[in-house]
Amino acid sequence: MEKLPVKIKNDIVSLEYPIFSLSKNKSLLIREYVHSTSNKRIKIIPSAFGAATIFDKELILFCGYKILSLERNGYPFSDKITIDTYEFLNFTGRSTGNNSYIQFHDTLRRLKGTILETNIENGGIQYIHGFSLIDEYKILKSGKNSILRVEVILSQWIYNAYLTKEILTLSPEYFQISKPLERRIYELARKHCGKKAIWKCQLSIIKDKCASTQSDRHFRAEIRKIIKNNNLPDYKIALDTHRNHVVFITRNTKLLSHELIKSKILDWYGNLEK
């Protein structure tokens, strides 16, 4: 059977909520995020190995890719995924040197060890649901450090997202975004701007969605660096300093021009910091 290609897909919830740490160092901080409109809460509780990072998330995306590939090509699939480590490293653009295999083991530990707690209210009673990003992992090794193959059992929450197609397509360039905050800003652009020409949001809300502990002033400075670098696939960002908004803008110039003229916001657009 000829293999039909699939695209990289991300579950919608982790695009919306700041589940994955952006810290370059081991983070042992317990974080809680409350959605500004729905009041839904999610608490992220790291293990001794630290919280799962936005780069650890690549393994979840790869597992989703494997599930969708098997489904599309008519093969059986389940929440248990077998991963060829070399294939994963190549797929995500990582080095295939010895250190990458050691780091891969730490990725598994963080994904398994990080606990997510969510609150659900029903009939005046609150339920708290706690789970990890992966339920189990099993490593096949050759020698001291060489990880040849891994069996991963995804959490039911992640697996269900792919089954029910509560997912969005990411740019093929996603893995090339090397800075954690830039990667997170792209995720927010993909979730909220999507196929629209423009989406804007208060700086403080974007800061919360990135789980940043910086002051608004310092976070704004980080956003300005992203504006200057202009490296995001599919989108660029700007600042509306008068309203303290971060503005997400499509790179589709035809769509953007049509929206600016239709909504009569050419002057506003011209005054953005971009």
Coordinates of C-alpha atoms in Angstrom, one line a residue:
M1 CA 0.0 0.0 0.0
E2 CA 1.4 3.4 -1.0
K3 CA 1.9 5.6 2.0
L4 CA -0.2 8.8 2.0
P5 CA 1.5 11.8 3.7
V6 CA 0.0 13.6 6.7
K7 CA 0.8 16.9 8.3
I8 CA 1.9 17.7 11.8
K9 CA -1.1 18.2 14.0
N10 CA -1.4 19.7 17.5
D11 CA -4.2 19.1 20.0
I12 CA -6.2 22.3 20.5
V13 CA -6.0 22.3 24.3
S14 CA -2.2 22.6 24.5
L15 CA -2.3 25.4 21.9
E16 CA -4.7 27.3 24.2
Y17 CA -3.3 26.5 27.6
P18 CA 0.4 27.0 28.7
I19 CA 1.0 23.3 29.6
F20 CA 4.6 23.1 28.5
S21 CA 7.4 25.0 30.2
L22 CA 9.3 27.6 28.2
S23 CA 12.2 27.6 30.6
K24 CA 15.6 26.6 29.3
N25 CA 16.6 25.3 32.7
K26 CA 14.9 22.6 34.8
S27 CA 11.7 24.1 36.1
L28 CA 10.2 22.8 39.4
L29 CA 7.7 25.5 39.7
I30 CA 4.0 24.5 40.1
R31 CA 2.0 26.7 37.7
E32 CA -1.7 27.3 37.5
Y33 CA -3.5 28.9 34.6
V34 CA -7.1 30.1 34.7
H35 CA -8.9 30.8 31.4
S36 CA -10.0 34.4 31.2
T37 CA -13.5 33.7 29.9
S38 CA -14.4 30.1 30.8
N39 CA -12.7 30.1 34.3
K40 CA -11.4 26.6 33.6
R41 CA -8.3 25.9 35.6
I42 CA -5.3 23.8 34.8
K43 CA -2.4 23.1 37.2
I44 CA 1.0 21.9 36.0
I45 CA 2.9 19.9 38.6
P46 CA 6.5 18.9 37.6
S47 CA 8.4 15.9 38.8
A48 CA 12.0 15.9 40.2
F49 CA 13.2 15.9 36.6
G50 CA 11.3 19.2 35.9
A51 CA 8.3 20.2 34.0
A52 CA 7.7 18.9 30.4
T53 CA 9.1 21.6 28.0
I54 CA 7.8 22.9 24.7
F55 CA 10.6 20.9 23.1
D56 CA 9.6 17.7 24.9
K57 CA 6.2 18.4 23.2
E58 CA 7.8 17.3 19.9
L59 CA 7.5 13.7 21.0
I60 CA 3.7 14.1 21.5
L61 CA 3.5 15.7 18.1
F62 CA 5.5 12.8 16.6
C63 CA 3.2 10.3 18.3
G64 CA 0.2 12.1 16.8
Y65 CA 1.8 12.1 13.4
K66 CA 2.3 8.3 13.6
I67 CA -1.3 7.7 14.7
L68 CA -2.6 9.8 11.8
S69 CA -0.3 8.2 9.3
L70 CA -1.4 4.7 10.3
E71 CA -5.1 5.8 10.2
R72 CA -4.8 7.4 6.8
N73 CA -3.0 4.5 5.3
G74 CA -5.5 2.0 6.6
Y75 CA -3.3 0.3 9.3
P76 CA -4.5 -0.5 12.8
F77 CA -3.4 1.9 15.5
S78 CA -3.8 2.4 19.3
D79 CA -2.6 4.6 22.1
K80 CA 0.6 2.5 22.1
I81 CA 3.1 3.9 19.7
T82 CA 6.5 2.4 18.7
I83 CA 9.1 5.0 18.0
D84 CA 12.3 4.5 16.1
T85 CA 14.6 7.0 17.9
Y86 CA 16.7 7.9 14.9
E87 CA 13.5 8.5 12.8
F88 CA 12.2 10.8 15.6
L89 CA 15.4 12.8 15.7
N90 CA 15.5 13.2 12.0
F91 CA 11.8 14.1 11.8
T92 CA 12.2 16.9 14.3
G93 CA 15.5 18.2 12.9
R94 CA 17.5 17.3 16.0
S95 CA 21.1 16.1 16.1
T96 CA 21.6 12.3 15.9
G97 CA 24.7 12.5 18.1
N98 CA 25.0 10.5 21.3
N99 CA 23.9 13.4 23.6
S100 CA 20.5 13.5 21.8
Y101 CA 19.7 9.9 22.9
I102 CA 20.5 10.8 26.5
Q103 CA 18.3 13.9 26.3
F104 CA 15.6 11.7 24.8
H105 CA 15.4 9.7 27.9
D106 CA 15.0 12.8 30.0
T107 CA 12.1 13.9 27.7
L108 CA 10.3 10.7 28.5
R109 CA 10.8 11.2 32.2
R110 CA 9.4 14.7 32.1
L111 CA 6.4 13.8 30.0
K112 CA 5.6 10.9 32.3
G113 CA 6.4 12.8 35.5
T114 CA 4.6 16.1 34.8
I115 CA 1.0 15.9 36.3
L116 CA -1.8 18.0 34.9
E117 CA -4.8 18.8 37.1
T118 CA -8.0 20.2 35.7
N119 CA -11.2 21.2 37.4
I120 CA -14.7 20.2 36.1
E121 CA -17.9 21.4 37.8
N122 CA -21.1 19.4 37.5
G123 CA -24.3 20.0 39.5
G124 CA -22.5 22.2 42.0
I125 CA -19.8 19.6 42.6
Q126 CA -16.2 20.1 41.5
Y127 CA -14.2 17.2 40.2
I128 CA -10.4 17.4 39.9
H129 CA -8.9 15.3 37.2
G130 CA -5.1 14.5 37.4
F131 CA -3.1 12.8 34.6
S132 CA 0.2 12.7 32.9
L133 CA 1.0 13.4 29.3
I134 CA 2.2 9.9 28.7
D135 CA 1.1 6.9 30.8
E136 CA 4.0 4.6 30.2
Y137 CA 7.3 4.3 28.2
K138 CA 9.5 1.3 27.5
I139 CA 13.0 1.7 26.1
L140 CA 15.1 -0.7 24.0
K141 CA 18.8 0.1 24.4
S142 CA 22.0 -1.1 22.8
G143 CA 25.0 -0.3 24.9
K144 CA 25.1 2.3 27.7
N145 CA 23.4 5.3 26.0
S146 CA 22.1 4.3 22.5
I147 CA 18.3 4.2 22.6
L148 CA 17.1 2.2 19.6
R149 CA 13.4 2.1 20.1
V150 CA 10.8 3.3 22.5
E151 CA 7.2 2.2 23.2
V152 CA 5.0 5.0 24.5
I153 CA 1.5 4.8 25.8
L154 CA -0.2 8.2 25.4
S155 CA -2.5 9.6 28.0
Q156 CA -6.1 9.1 27.1
W157 CA -6.5 12.8 27.0
I158 CA -3.9 13.2 24.2
Y159 CA -5.0 10.1 22.4
N160 CA -8.7 11.2 22.4
A161 CA -7.7 14.5 20.9
Y162 CA -6.3 12.7 17.8
L163 CA -9.2 10.3 17.6
T164 CA -11.8 13.0 17.7
K165 CA -9.7 15.4 15.5
E166 CA -9.6 18.1 18.1
I167 CA -6.4 19.1 16.4
L168 CA -4.9 21.9 14.2
T169 CA -2.3 21.7 11.5
L170 CA 1.1 23.2 12.2
S171 CA 3.5 24.7 9.7
P172 CA 6.3 22.3 8.5
E173 CA 8.7 24.9 9.8
Y174 CA 7.5 24.5 13.4
F175 CA 10.4 22.4 14.5
Q176 CA 12.8 25.1 13.1
I177 CA 11.6 27.6 15.6
S178 CA 14.5 27.4 18.1
K179 CA 13.4 29.9 20.8
P180 CA 10.8 28.7 23.3
L181 CA 8.8 32.0 23.5
E182 CA 8.8 32.3 19.7
R183 CA 7.5 28.8 19.4
R184 CA 4.7 29.5 21.9
I185 CA 3.8 32.8 20.2
Y186 CA 3.4 30.8 16.9
E187 CA 1.1 28.3 18.7
L188 CA -1.1 31.2 19.9
A189 CA -1.1 32.7 16.4
R190 CA -2.1 29.3 14.9
K191 CA -4.9 28.8 17.5
H192 CA -6.4 32.2 17.5
C193 CA -5.5 34.0 14.3
G194 CA -5.7 30.8 12.3
K195 CA -6.9 31.6 8.7
K196 CA -8.0 35.1 9.7
A197 CA -6.1 38.2 8.6
I198 CA -5.7 39.7 12.0
W199 CA -6.2 38.8 15.7
K200 CA -5.3 41.0 18.6
C201 CA -5.2 40.4 22.3
Q202 CA -4.2 42.3 25.5
L203 CA -0.5 41.9 26.3
S204 CA -1.2 40.7 29.8
I205 CA -3.4 37.9 28.5
I206 CA -0.7 36.8 26.0
K207 CA 1.8 36.9 28.9
D208 CA -0.5 34.5 30.9
K209 CA -1.0 32.2 28.0
C210 CA 2.8 32.0 27.8
A211 CA 3.1 31.3 31.6
S212 CA 5.6 34.2 31.8
T213 CA 6.5 35.4 35.3
Q214 CA 8.1 38.6 33.9
S215 CA 6.7 42.1 34.4
D216 CA 4.6 43.5 31.5
R217 CA 7.5 45.8 30.6
H218 CA 10.0 42.9 30.3
F219 CA 7.6 40.7 28.5
R220 CA 6.9 43.5 26.0
A221 CA 10.6 43.8 25.4
E222 CA 10.7 40.0 24.5
I223 CA 7.8 40.6 22.1
R224 CA 9.7 43.4 20.5
K225 CA 12.6 41.0 19.9
I226 CA 10.2 38.6 18.2
I227 CA 8.9 41.4 16.0
K228 CA 12.5 42.4 15.1
N229 CA 13.5 38.8 14.3
N230 CA 10.4 38.2 12.2
N231 CA 11.0 34.5 12.1
L232 CA 7.5 33.1 12.6
P233 CA 6.0 30.9 9.9
D234 CA 2.7 32.0 8.4
Y235 CA 2.3 35.0 10.8
K236 CA 4.0 38.2 11.9
I237 CA 3.3 40.1 15.1
A238 CA 3.1 43.8 16.0
L239 CA 2.3 46.0 19.0
D240 CA -0.6 48.4 19.4
T241 CA 1.1 50.5 22.1
H242 CA -2.0 52.7 22.6
R243 CA -4.2 49.8 23.6
N244 CA -1.4 47.6 24.9
H245 CA -2.4 44.8 22.4
V246 CA -0.3 42.2 20.7
V247 CA -1.5 42.0 17.1
F248 CA -1.1 38.8 15.1
I249 CA -1.0 39.3 11.3
T250 CA -1.2 36.8 8.5
R251 CA 1.6 36.7 5.9
N252 CA -1.0 36.2 3.2
T253 CA -0.8 39.7 1.7
K254 CA -3.9 39.3 -0.4
L255 CA -6.0 38.3 2.6
L256 CA -4.5 41.1 4.7
S257 CA -5.1 43.8 2.1
H258 CA -8.7 42.8 1.7
E259 CA -9.3 42.9 5.5
L260 CA -7.6 46.3 5.9
I261 CA -9.7 47.8 3.2
K262 CA -13.0 46.1 4.2
S263 CA -12.6 47.0 7.8
K264 CA -11.2 50.5 7.1
I265 CA -8.3 50.1 9.4
L266 CA -5.4 51.1 7.1
D267 CA -4.5 54.0 9.4
W268 CA -4.6 51.9 12.5
Y269 CA -2.4 49.2 10.8
G270 CA 0.0 51.9 9.6
N271 CA 0.5 53.1 13.2
L272 CA 1.3 49.7 14.7
E273 CA 4.8 48.9 15.9
K274 CA 6.0 46.3 13.5

